[in-house]
Amino acid sequence: MHPIAKMALQRLALGVFTLFVVSIIIAGAVEFLPGDLAQEILGQSATPEAVAAFRAEVGLDKPPVERYFSWLGGVAQGDFGVSLATKRPISDLIAARLGNTLFLAGFAALIAVPLAVTLGMLAALYRNSWFDRLVNVSTLSSISFPEFFVAYVLILFLSVGYGFDARWVLAVLGLLLLVEGGGAVKSALKDSGRFSFIGAIVGVLGLALVVNAVFSWWTYQVEPVQAFPSISNISPNTPFGERVYRSFLPALTLTLVVTAHMMRMTRASIINLMASPYIEMARLKGMSPGRIIFKHALPNALAPIINVIAINLAYLITGVVVVEVVFVYPGLGQLLVDSVSKRDITVVQGCCLIFAATYILLNLTADILAIATNPRLLHPK
Amino acid sequence: MSDDKILEIRNLKIDGKSGDDWLPILKGIDLDLNRGEVLGVIGESGAGKSTIGLAAMGYTRGGCRISGGTVNFDGTDLVQASETYRRKLRGKRIAYVAQSAAASFNPAHRLIDQYSEAPIQHGVMASAEAQSDATDLYRRLQLPNPDEIGFRYPHQVSGGQLQRAMTAMAMSCRPDLIIFDEPTTALDVTTQIEVLSAIRDAVEQFGTAAMYITHDLAVVAQMADRIQVFKLGETVEEAETRKMLSQPEEDYTKSLWAVRSFKATAKPKPPVDEVPVVELKNVDAAYGTTQVLFDVNFKIHKGRTVAVVGESGSGKSTAARVITGLLPPSTGEILFNGETLPADYRKRNKDQLRQAQMIYQMADTALNPKQRIGDIIGRPVGFYLGLSGKQQRERVRELLDLIELEPDIYMHRFPGELSGGQKQRIGIARALAADPQFIICDEVTSALDQLVAEGILRLLDKLQIDLGLAYMFITHDLATVRAIADEVVVMQYGKVVEQGPKVEMFRPPHHPYTDLLLSSVPEMDPDWLTDLLAARERGDAVDPDDADAAAK
């Protein structure tokens, strides 16, 4: 058998065992929650008899170990049981929500992963330039704020209130070009005594943008627009385009939260490699800077990048609870939060198991990809 | 610039950044190279040899800048030329062969793709043409399986073969000039010969001009038509190879030529009934299922040096690991002063651990960069001898005196503030701190310049006489063996092929492998390589196949 296939099977088996351990931990944790489903549903004023009758009806009167094993037996056959609160099959309940969560995660990942890897490579290519610093400062700031804060800031600017004034972007961009162009002219003069025309053109362009924006603010006011909805209520019947539009803000929030990590890792792994002799060799073979980054550095930097992407993808699926709550997005995280407050144990267990499985599968994929992209492991001596 | 001149460097100055200051690396050098000529560039570390080689391509490493002068390549000054112009030149008309082929090949791509990259990107050849050309050059450079070897990844090919593949890669666009930057320094002596002859043939066949950078005089004598000696960024002198070897003019050059004269004090033979400090008895050892040592036996007596010689993979370092207990042998035993040592270092008591210490090849990586010298040496003093506070500091001062470094100056420094030779002295002091009877020196001078290395050898010799230490000296360099050994153990493929007192070992008849090792050490005679290859061709000298056959 191919070593990779063997490794994948071993890891899968280990993953199943991990899931089993996780399920025990979840079941134990749920038992420690104060109160139970019967009390939550029947309320404070219910008589002890009514509570007891309700418990007997849903099977809560049996000892925890027995309940756990009968649930586990069901799961092993693919049957997650029924929700204690609604009596609907959990598989149906989760399936719809999981679809929404995967949609949002996929949406965010489609923006975030290419963005982060590209930014990381560009930042490595133009290391210590203003571009590099801008990318670092902005991604690190966005990761430093709590998710709900980022979400509300986006709502403030892109949805309600002041609306969105594109002139801000132009003004900031102009300022950066001005500083960068000026810096290029200055350093070229200092290092080699030559005048940098490209630097001068960039600087003048930046100045023009800034002047234009200031002048425009002076003269007229733009009506704020509500660009995107602040509530991402989607249903199974929502058409695809509408879905994309409605889930844009949560996807953007998630993008801002995960980009920094992946971008920093891409940048660091590539910079780390840029000092290696084979990169110098590529330079001495007369290769272009772009080719050096893409053909010579990136293939060797893939393993750490893939691992960080996997961790962030897993986070996009399992860590979105807060974002889903802010945007009232009907995903798996919302379901989990609701079920915990309702003490709907079986649903909580189902959700957690899916989260755990996601982590395991994504990490397994990352490991396999890391091996598949490393010739030393793929083609042993 | 005359027609047959390919490279003309005038008054070239290059600075390197150190903190906020620019310090000069090259202080205005001149260099000329004609078409088809091979120029040897010689100097110790810090001479700026690599910087010159790279500057010939119009390239400076990060943190360096060209602050003056011209690099005129075939009529164009590369200092003033645009980066695009220089980029189009590199790989196509000027190529580079680096010291470590293993590190300079990209591990993610097959050899043949890396070969074809420059011809394709520079528009010299199409892909299919480049591939068949690669196979052709691999054959000319006598690589095994030339049709197939290009499709391997770098990690699947041995060091000597990689170095030849890199020479082939440099030739891919048939450049006018190739810079060889210490291409054989990382190789074993026997492999070095193959690479040297391959490079020489290739350069001759294509009439390529070459700059051959090395610190090894004997090597450059075989390769170069002319030699230019550098010291601290300045030219010392320059002459035709034969003239330079026979009548060097400058004192510095003479001192380089004379380095190999050191001889350690000869020690009397130990009494026949003396119990050796260390004895290996029938030791077999394995990494996993691969057996690497086969029935190894040797003894090391008090106050004597046993040099263990062999190429990489011969098992010398494994033998050291077995003695220190890092790798318990599968069979056999290690005796210390006649008593059996526990095989595993975890089962040895503190006193047994104290008695055997190690000095490592790379002093750079063997010293913790975040600890001060006083702490680095103080730790074993505290651990083994139980000294602390003032007593410990006193002991550290004594040790620094022993290794001839001023305690007041060096106690509080970090390893990064020391030179390579000083770091290696700290490594020696750390080993002495445990007050051992026996020290394993693992290639302790191979990373150092010859003059510095000689200082270390002198120090080790002095310490041996003063303290009665027994040394196991692992090396692949026979000149070092000649200088310091009392007894020699020659290893090949995990077996001891020959052992005995040094005087006997350097006198024929030898085991064929010892013969091969001895004959492979380059000599300061410009005809040595030609004569040796001819002798091997005729069958007058042992060649690698004979030695292999004798080992099996």
Coordinates of C-alpha atoms in Angstrom, one line a residue, chain B:
Chain B
M1 CA 39.6 46.6 -22.7
S2 CA 41.3 44.1 -25.0
D3 CA 39.3 41.6 -26.9
D4 CA 40.4 38.5 -25.1
K5 CA 39.6 40.0 -21.7
I6 CA 36.2 38.9 -20.4
L7 CA 36.2 40.5 -16.9
E8 CA 38.0 43.6 -15.7
I9 CA 37.4 44.8 -12.1
R10 CA 38.8 48.1 -11.1
N11 CA 39.1 49.7 -7.7
L12 CA 36.0 47.8 -6.5
K13 CA 34.8 48.8 -3.0
I14 CA 32.0 47.0 -1.3
D15 CA 30.6 47.8 2.2
G16 CA 28.7 45.6 4.6
K17 CA 26.2 46.9 7.1
S18 CA 27.0 46.4 10.7
G19 CA 24.4 48.0 13.0
D20 CA 24.0 51.5 11.6
D21 CA 27.5 51.7 10.1
W22 CA 28.9 50.6 6.7
L23 CA 32.2 48.7 7.1
P24 CA 34.4 48.0 4.2
I25 CA 34.5 44.4 3.0
L26 CA 36.4 45.0 -0.2
K27 CA 38.8 48.0 -0.1
G28 CA 39.3 48.7 -3.8
I29 CA 40.5 45.6 -5.6
D30 CA 41.6 45.1 -9.2
L31 CA 41.1 41.8 -11.0
D32 CA 41.4 40.7 -14.6
L33 CA 40.3 37.5 -16.3
N34 CA 40.9 36.5 -19.9
R35 CA 38.6 34.3 -22.0
G36 CA 39.2 30.7 -21.2
E37 CA 41.5 31.4 -18.3
V38 CA 41.1 30.0 -14.8
L39 CA 41.9 32.3 -11.9
G40 CA 42.4 31.0 -8.4
V41 CA 41.1 33.3 -5.7
I42 CA 42.7 32.4 -2.4
G43 CA 42.3 33.7 1.1
E44 CA 41.1 32.9 4.6
S45 CA 37.6 33.6 5.9
G46 CA 36.9 37.4 6.0
A47 CA 39.1 38.0 2.9
G48 CA 36.0 38.8 0.9
K49 CA 36.5 35.9 -1.6
S50 CA 32.8 35.1 -2.0
T51 CA 32.0 38.8 -2.2
I52 CA 34.4 39.2 -5.1
G53 CA 32.9 36.2 -6.9
L54 CA 29.3 37.5 -6.5
A55 CA 30.4 41.0 -7.5
A56 CA 31.7 39.6 -10.8
M57 CA 28.0 38.8 -11.5
G58 CA 27.0 42.3 -10.5
Y59 CA 25.4 40.8 -7.4
T60 CA 25.7 41.8 -3.7
R61 CA 24.2 39.9 -0.8
G62 CA 21.6 41.6 1.4
G63 CA 23.2 44.2 3.7
C64 CA 26.0 44.9 1.3
R65 CA 26.5 47.7 -1.2
I66 CA 28.9 48.6 -3.9
S67 CA 30.4 52.0 -2.9
G68 CA 32.8 52.5 -5.8
G69 CA 34.7 51.1 -8.7
T70 CA 33.7 49.2 -11.9
V71 CA 33.0 45.6 -12.8
N72 CA 33.5 45.5 -16.5
F73 CA 32.1 42.3 -18.1
D74 CA 32.6 42.0 -21.8
G75 CA 32.5 45.8 -22.3
T76 CA 29.6 46.7 -19.9
D77 CA 30.0 48.0 -16.4
L78 CA 27.7 45.9 -14.3
V79 CA 27.8 48.4 -11.4
Q80 CA 26.1 51.0 -13.6
A81 CA 23.9 48.6 -15.6
S82 CA 20.2 48.2 -14.9
E83 CA 19.1 45.2 -12.8
T84 CA 17.2 43.9 -15.8
Y85 CA 20.4 43.9 -17.8
R86 CA 22.3 42.1 -15.0
R87 CA 19.5 39.6 -14.6
K88 CA 19.6 38.7 -18.3
L89 CA 23.3 38.1 -18.0
R90 CA 23.2 35.9 -14.9
G91 CA 22.8 32.2 -15.6
K92 CA 23.2 32.9 -19.3
R93 CA 26.7 34.4 -19.7
I94 CA 28.0 34.3 -16.1
A95 CA 27.1 31.3 -14.0
Y96 CA 27.7 30.3 -10.4
V97 CA 28.6 27.1 -8.6
A98 CA 28.0 27.2 -4.9
Q99 CA 29.8 25.6 -2.0
S100 CA 27.0 23.3 -0.9
A101 CA 25.2 21.8 -3.8
A102 CA 22.8 20.1 -1.3
A103 CA 21.6 23.5 0.0
S104 CA 21.8 25.3 -3.4
F105 CA 19.5 22.9 -5.3
N106 CA 15.9 23.6 -4.7
P107 CA 14.5 20.6 -2.8
A108 CA 11.1 20.9 -4.5
H109 CA 12.2 20.4 -8.1
R110 CA 13.9 17.6 -10.1
L111 CA 17.5 18.2 -11.1
I112 CA 16.7 18.3 -14.8
D113 CA 14.0 20.9 -14.4
Q114 CA 16.5 23.1 -12.5
Y115 CA 19.0 22.5 -15.3
S116 CA 16.5 23.5 -18.0
E117 CA 15.2 26.6 -16.1
A118 CA 18.0 29.0 -17.1
P119 CA 18.1 28.0 -20.8
I120 CA 14.3 28.1 -21.1
Q121 CA 13.8 31.4 -19.2
H122 CA 16.7 33.1 -21.0
G123 CA 15.3 31.9 -24.3
V124 CA 18.4 29.9 -25.2
M125 CA 16.7 26.5 -25.7
A126 CA 13.3 24.9 -25.8
S127 CA 12.4 22.5 -23.0
A128 CA 13.0 19.3 -25.0
E129 CA 16.3 20.5 -26.3
A130 CA 17.4 21.5 -22.8
Q131 CA 16.5 18.1 -21.4
S132 CA 18.5 16.2 -24.0
D133 CA 21.4 18.7 -23.5
A134 CA 21.3 18.0 -19.8
T135 CA 21.6 14.3 -20.3
D136 CA 24.5 14.9 -22.6
L137 CA 26.3 17.1 -20.1
Y138 CA 25.6 14.7 -17.2
R139 CA 27.3 12.0 -19.3
R140 CA 30.3 14.2 -20.0
L141 CA 30.7 15.0 -16.3
Q142 CA 30.6 11.2 -15.7
L143 CA 27.5 11.1 -13.6
P144 CA 26.2 7.6 -13.1
N145 CA 22.9 6.8 -15.1
P146 CA 23.0 10.1 -17.0
D147 CA 19.7 9.4 -18.7
E148 CA 17.9 8.9 -15.5
I149 CA 19.7 10.9 -12.8
G150 CA 18.1 14.2 -13.9
F151 CA 14.7 13.0 -12.9
R152 CA 15.7 12.6 -9.3
Y153 CA 15.2 15.1 -6.6
P154 CA 18.3 16.6 -4.9
H155 CA 17.8 14.6 -1.7
Q156 CA 18.0 11.3 -3.7
V157 CA 21.5 12.1 -5.0
S158 CA 24.9 12.0 -3.2
G159 CA 26.9 15.1 -2.4
G160 CA 29.7 14.6 -5.0
Q161 CA 27.1 13.8 -7.7
L162 CA 25.1 16.9 -6.8
Q163 CA 28.2 19.0 -7.1
R164 CA 28.8 17.7 -10.6
A165 CA 25.1 18.2 -11.5
M166 CA 25.5 21.8 -10.3
T167 CA 28.5 22.3 -12.5
A168 CA 26.4 20.9 -15.4
M169 CA 23.7 23.3 -14.5
A170 CA 26.1 26.2 -14.6
M171 CA 27.2 25.1 -18.0
S172 CA 23.6 24.8 -19.3
C173 CA 23.7 28.1 -21.3
R174 CA 27.4 27.7 -22.2
P175 CA 28.4 30.8 -20.3
D176 CA 31.6 32.8 -20.9
L177 CA 32.4 32.8 -17.2
I178 CA 31.7 30.5 -14.3
I179 CA 32.3 31.4 -10.6
F180 CA 33.2 28.4 -8.6
D181 CA 32.8 29.3 -4.9
E182 CA 34.5 26.6 -2.8
P183 CA 32.8 23.8 -4.8
T184 CA 34.7 20.9 -3.1
T185 CA 35.1 22.2 0.5
A186 CA 32.2 20.2 1.8
L187 CA 33.2 16.9 0.1
D188 CA 35.3 14.0 1.2
V189 CA 38.9 13.8 -0.2
T190 CA 38.1 10.8 -2.5
T191 CA 35.0 12.5 -3.8
Q192 CA 36.8 15.8 -4.2
I193 CA 39.1 14.3 -6.8
E194 CA 36.2 13.2 -9.0
V195 CA 34.6 16.6 -8.8
L196 CA 37.8 18.4 -9.5
S197 CA 38.6 16.4 -12.6
A198 CA 35.0 16.8 -13.8
I199 CA 35.2 20.6 -13.4
R200 CA 38.6 20.8 -15.0
D201 CA 37.5 18.8 -18.0
A202 CA 34.3 20.8 -18.5
V203 CA 36.1 24.1 -18.3
E204 CA 38.7 22.9 -20.8
Q205 CA 36.1 21.4 -23.3
F206 CA 34.0 24.6 -23.5
G207 CA 36.9 27.1 -23.2
T208 CA 35.0 28.7 -20.3
A209 CA 36.7 31.3 -18.2
A210 CA 36.5 30.5 -14.5
M211 CA 37.1 32.1 -11.1
Y212 CA 37.9 29.4 -8.7
I213 CA 37.5 30.5 -5.1
T214 CA 38.9 28.4 -2.3
H215 CA 40.9 28.5 0.9
D216 CA 42.7 25.2 -0.1
L217 CA 46.0 26.0 -1.8
A218 CA 46.6 22.4 -2.9
V219 CA 43.2 22.4 -4.6
V220 CA 43.7 25.7 -6.4
A221 CA 47.1 24.6 -7.6
Q222 CA 45.4 21.9 -9.6
M223 CA 42.8 24.1 -11.1
A224 CA 44.1 27.6 -11.8
D225 CA 46.4 29.1 -14.4
R226 CA 46.9 32.1 -12.2
I227 CA 46.4 32.8 -8.5
Q228 CA 45.4 36.0 -6.7
V229 CA 45.8 36.0 -2.9
F230 CA 43.4 38.1 -0.8
K231 CA 43.5 39.2 2.8
L232 CA 40.8 41.3 4.5
G233 CA 39.4 42.8 1.3
E234 CA 42.7 43.6 -0.3
T235 CA 45.0 41.9 -2.9
V236 CA 48.1 40.6 -1.3
E237 CA 49.8 39.3 -4.5
E238 CA 49.1 37.8 -7.9
A239 CA 51.1 35.5 -10.1
E240 CA 51.1 32.5 -12.4
T241 CA 50.3 29.3 -10.5
R242 CA 53.8 27.7 -10.7
K243 CA 55.5 30.9 -9.8
M244 CA 53.2 31.6 -6.9
L245 CA 53.8 28.1 -5.5
S246 CA 57.5 28.1 -5.9
Q247 CA 58.4 31.7 -5.0
P248 CA 55.7 33.6 -3.1
E249 CA 56.8 37.1 -2.5
E250 CA 54.7 38.4 0.4
D251 CA 55.1 37.2 4.0
Y252 CA 51.4 36.6 4.3
T253 CA 51.4 34.2 1.3
K254 CA 54.5 32.4 2.7
S255 CA 52.7 32.0 6.0
L256 CA 49.7 30.4 4.2
W257 CA 52.0 28.1 2.4
A258 CA 53.8 27.1 5.7
V259 CA 50.8 26.3 7.8
R260 CA 51.0 22.6 7.5
S261 CA 54.3 22.4 9.4
F262 CA 52.9 22.0 13.0
K263 CA 53.7 18.7 14.7
A264 CA 52.4 17.7 18.1
T265 CA 55.0 16.6 20.7
A266 CA 55.8 12.9 20.2
K267 CA 54.8 10.9 23.3
P268 CA 56.5 7.7 24.5
K269 CA 54.7 4.4 23.8
P270 CA 52.6 3.3 26.8
P271 CA 53.8 0.4 28.9
V272 CA 52.5 -2.9 27.5
D273 CA 50.6 -3.7 30.6
E274 CA 49.0 -0.2 31.1
V275 CA 45.2 -0.3 31.3
P276 CA 43.8 2.0 28.5
V277 CA 41.5 4.8 29.5
V278 CA 39.0 3.8 26.9
E279 CA 38.6 0.5 25.1
L280 CA 36.0 -0.6 22.6
K281 CA 35.6 -4.3 22.5
N282 CA 33.8 -6.0 19.6
V283 CA 31.3 -3.2 19.3
D284 CA 28.4 -3.5 16.8
A285 CA 25.8 -0.7 16.6
A286 CA 22.8 0.1 14.5
Y287 CA 20.4 2.9 13.8
G288 CA 17.0 1.1 13.8
T289 CA 17.6 -2.0 11.5
T290 CA 20.6 -0.5 9.6
Q291 CA 23.8 -1.7 11.1
V292 CA 26.4 1.0 11.0
L293 CA 29.3 -0.4 13.1
F294 CA 30.8 -3.9 12.6
D295 CA 33.0 -5.4 15.3
V296 CA 34.9 -2.2 16.1
N297 CA 37.9 -2.6 18.5
F298 CA 40.4 0.1 19.6
K299 CA 42.1 1.4 22.7
I300 CA 43.0 4.9 23.8
H301 CA 45.8 5.3 26.4
K302 CA 46.3 8.1 28.9
G303 CA 48.0 11.1 27.5
R304 CA 47.8 9.9 23.9
T305 CA 45.8 10.9 20.8
V306 CA 44.0 8.4 18.7
A307 CA 42.9 9.8 15.3
V308 CA 39.8 8.1 13.8
V309 CA 39.9 8.7 10.1
G310 CA 37.3 8.0 7.4
E311 CA 34.9 9.6 5.0
S312 CA 31.4 10.7 5.8
G313 CA 29.3 7.6 6.6
S314 CA 32.3 5.6 7.7
G315 CA 31.0 5.4 11.3
K316 CA 33.5 7.6 13.1
S317 CA 30.9 9.8 14.7
T318 CA 28.8 6.8 15.5
A319 CA 31.7 5.3 17.4
A320 CA 31.8 8.5 19.5
R321 CA 28.1 8.3 20.1
V322 CA 28.6 4.7 21.3
I323 CA 31.4 5.7 23.7
T324 CA 29.3 8.6 25.2
G325 CA 26.3 6.3 25.6
L326 CA 24.1 8.2 23.3
L327 CA 23.7 5.2 21.1
P328 CA 24.0 1.9 23.1
P329 CA 25.8 -0.7 21.1
S330 CA 23.8 -3.8 20.0
T331 CA 26.7 -6.1 21.1
G332 CA 30.1 -5.5 22.6
E333 CA 31.2 -3.3 25.5
I334 CA 33.0 -0.1 26.4
L335 CA 35.7 -0.3 29.1
F336 CA 36.8 2.8 31.0
N337 CA 40.0 2.3 33.0
G338 CA 39.3 -1.4 32.7
E339 CA 35.8 -1.3 34.0
T340 CA 32.7 -1.9 31.9
L341 CA 30.6 1.3 31.4
P342 CA 26.8 1.0 31.3
A343 CA 25.8 1.1 27.6
D344 CA 23.2 3.8 28.0
Y345 CA 24.3 7.2 29.3
R346 CA 21.1 7.4 31.5
K347 CA 22.5 4.5 33.5
R348 CA 25.9 6.0 34.0
N349 CA 26.6 7.8 37.3
K350 CA 27.8 11.4 37.4
D351 CA 31.4 10.5 37.8
Q352 CA 31.4 8.2 34.8
L353 CA 29.7 11.0 32.8
R354 CA 32.2 13.5 34.0
Q355 CA 35.2 11.4 32.8
A356 CA 34.3 11.6 29.1
Q357 CA 33.6 15.0 27.5
M358 CA 33.1 16.2 23.9
I359 CA 34.2 19.1 21.7
Y360 CA 32.1 19.7 18.7
Q361 CA 32.7 20.6 15.0
M362 CA 30.5 23.6 14.9
A363 CA 31.3 25.8 17.9
D364 CA 28.7 28.2 16.5
T365 CA 25.8 25.9 17.2
A366 CA 27.3 24.0 20.1
L367 CA 27.3 27.2 22.4
N368 CA 24.0 28.6 23.6
P369 CA 23.9 32.1 22.0
K370 CA 21.9 33.5 24.9
Q371 CA 24.3 32.5 27.6
R372 CA 27.4 34.4 28.7
I373 CA 30.7 32.6 28.5
G374 CA 31.0 32.6 32.3
D375 CA 27.7 30.7 32.5
I376 CA 28.5 28.3 29.6
I377 CA 31.7 27.2 31.4
G378 CA 30.3 27.6 34.9
R379 CA 27.4 25.2 34.4
P380 CA 29.5 22.0 34.0
V381 CA 31.7 23.3 36.9
G382 CA 28.6 23.5 39.1
F383 CA 27.0 20.3 37.8
Y384 CA 30.0 17.9 38.0
L385 CA 32.2 19.5 40.7
G386 CA 29.5 21.0 42.9
L387 CA 31.2 24.4 43.0
S388 CA 29.1 27.5 43.3
G389 CA 29.3 31.2 43.8
K390 CA 32.9 32.5 44.2
Q391 CA 34.5 29.1 43.9
Q392 CA 32.8 28.5 40.6
R393 CA 33.8 31.9 39.3
E394 CA 37.4 31.2 40.3
R395 CA 37.4 27.9 38.5
V396 CA 35.9 29.5 35.4
R397 CA 38.8 32.1 35.4
E398 CA 41.4 29.3 35.7
L399 CA 39.8 27.5 32.8
L400 CA 39.8 30.7 30.7
D401 CA 43.5 31.1 31.5
L402 CA 44.1 27.6 30.4
I403 CA 42.6 28.2 27.0
E404 CA 44.6 31.5 26.7
L405 CA 41.7 33.9 26.8
E406 CA 41.8 36.8 29.2
P407 CA 39.1 36.1 31.9
D408 CA 38.2 39.7 32.7
I409 CA 37.5 40.4 29.0
Y410 CA 35.7 37.2 28.0
M411 CA 33.7 36.1 31.2
H412 CA 30.8 38.4 30.4
R413 CA 30.6 38.1 26.7
F414 CA 28.1 36.2 24.5
P415 CA 29.3 33.6 22.0
G416 CA 28.2 36.0 19.2
E417 CA 30.9 38.4 20.2
L418 CA 33.7 35.9 19.7
S419 CA 35.6 34.8 16.6
G420 CA 35.4 31.2 15.3
G421 CA 38.6 30.2 16.9
Q422 CA 37.7 31.8 20.2
K423 CA 34.4 30.0 20.2
Q424 CA 36.1 26.7 19.7
R425 CA 38.4 27.5 22.7
I426 CA 35.3 28.1 24.8
G427 CA 34.1 24.6 23.6
I428 CA 37.4 23.2 24.9
A429 CA 37.1 25.0 28.2
R430 CA 33.6 23.7 28.7
A431 CA 34.9 20.1 28.1
L432 CA 37.8 20.8 30.6
A433 CA 35.4 22.2 33.2
A434 CA 34.3 18.7 34.0
D435 CA 37.9 17.7 34.8
P436 CA 37.8 14.7 32.4
Q437 CA 40.4 12.1 31.6
F438 CA 39.2 11.6 28.1
I439 CA 37.9 14.0 25.4
I440 CA 36.3 13.3 22.1
C441 CA 37.2 15.9 19.5
D442 CA 34.7 15.6 16.6
E443 CA 36.2 17.4 13.6
V444 CA 37.0 20.4 15.9
T445 CA 39.2 22.2 13.3
S446 CA 37.5 21.4 10.0
A447 CA 35.3 24.6 10.2
L448 CA 38.3 26.8 10.9
D449 CA 40.9 28.6 8.8
Q450 CA 44.3 26.9 8.7
L451 CA 46.1 29.4 10.9
V452 CA 43.3 29.4 13.5
A453 CA 43.1 25.6 13.3
E454 CA 46.8 25.3 14.0
G455 CA 46.3 27.5 17.1
I456 CA 43.6 25.1 18.4
L457 CA 45.8 22.0 17.7
R458 CA 48.7 23.6 19.6
L459 CA 46.4 24.3 22.5
L460 CA 45.1 20.8 22.5
D461 CA 48.6 19.4 22.5
K462 CA 49.7 21.7 25.4
L463 CA 46.6 20.7 27.4
Q464 CA 47.4 17.0 26.8
I465 CA 50.9 17.3 28.1
D466 CA 49.9 19.4 31.1
L467 CA 46.8 17.4 32.1
G468 CA 47.6 13.9 30.7
L469 CA 44.3 13.9 28.7
A470 CA 43.5 11.1 26.3
Y471 CA 42.0 12.3 23.0
M472 CA 39.9 10.6 20.4
F473 CA 40.3 12.8 17.4
I474 CA 37.7 12.4 14.7
T475 CA 38.7 13.9 11.4
H476 CA 38.7 13.4 7.6
D477 CA 41.7 15.6 7.2
L478 CA 44.9 13.6 6.9
A479 CA 47.1 16.7 7.4
T480 CA 45.5 17.1 10.8
V481 CA 46.2 13.5 11.5
R482 CA 49.8 13.9 10.6
A483 CA 50.0 16.9 12.9
I484 CA 48.4 15.5 16.1
A485 CA 47.9 11.8 16.1
D486 CA 49.9 9.2 18.1
E487 CA 47.8 6.3 16.8
V488 CA 45.5 6.1 13.8
V489 CA 42.3 4.1 13.2
V490 CA 41.1 4.1 9.6
M491 CA 37.4 3.3 9.2
Q492 CA 35.3 2.5 6.2
Y493 CA 31.7 1.4 6.0
G494 CA 31.5 1.0 9.8
K495 CA 34.6 -1.3 10.0
V496 CA 38.1 -0.6 11.2
V497 CA 40.2 -1.4 8.1
E498 CA 43.6 -0.6 9.6
Q499 CA 45.0 0.7 12.8
G500 CA 48.4 1.3 14.4
P501 CA 51.0 3.9 15.5
K502 CA 51.1 7.0 13.2
V503 CA 54.6 6.4 12.0
E504 CA 53.7 2.9 10.7
M505 CA 50.4 4.1 9.2
F506 CA 52.1 6.7 7.0
R507 CA 54.7 4.1 5.8
P508 CA 53.7 1.6 3.1
P509 CA 52.4 -1.0 2.6
H510 CA 48.8 0.2 3.3
H511 CA 45.4 -1.3 3.2
P512 CA 44.0 -0.3 -0.2
Y513 CA 41.5 2.1 1.4
T514 CA 44.2 3.8 3.5
D515 CA 46.2 4.1 0.3
L516 CA 43.2 5.6 -1.5
L517 CA 42.7 8.2 1.3
L518 CA 46.4 9.1 1.4
S519 CA 46.7 9.4 -2.3
S520 CA 43.6 11.5 -2.6
V521 CA 44.9 14.3 -0.4
P522 CA 45.8 17.1 -2.8
E523 CA 49.4 18.2 -2.9
M524 CA 50.9 21.6 -3.6
D525 CA 52.2 20.4 -7.0
P526 CA 50.3 21.7 -10.0
D527 CA 50.7 18.4 -11.8
W528 CA 49.5 16.3 -8.9
L529 CA 45.9 15.7 -10.1
T530 CA 47.0 15.0 -13.7
D531 CA 49.6 12.6 -12.6
L532 CA 47.3 10.8 -10.1
L533 CA 44.5 10.4 -12.7
A534 CA 47.0 9.0 -15.2
A535 CA 48.5 6.6 -12.6
R536 CA 45.0 5.4 -11.7
E537 CA 44.3 4.9 -15.4
R538 CA 47.4 2.8 -15.8
G539 CA 46.6 0.9 -12.6
D540 CA 49.8 2.2 -10.8
A541 CA 47.7 3.8 -8.1
V542 CA 44.7 2.4 -6.2
D543 CA 41.4 3.8 -7.3
P544 CA 38.0 3.9 -5.5
D545 CA 36.8 0.6 -7.0
D546 CA 39.9 -1.3 -5.8
A547 CA 39.4 0.1 -2.3
D548 CA 35.7 -0.9 -2.3
A549 CA 36.5 -4.4 -3.5
A550 CA 39.1 -4.7 -0.7
A551 CA 36.6 -3.7 1.9
K552 CA 34.1 -6.3 0.9

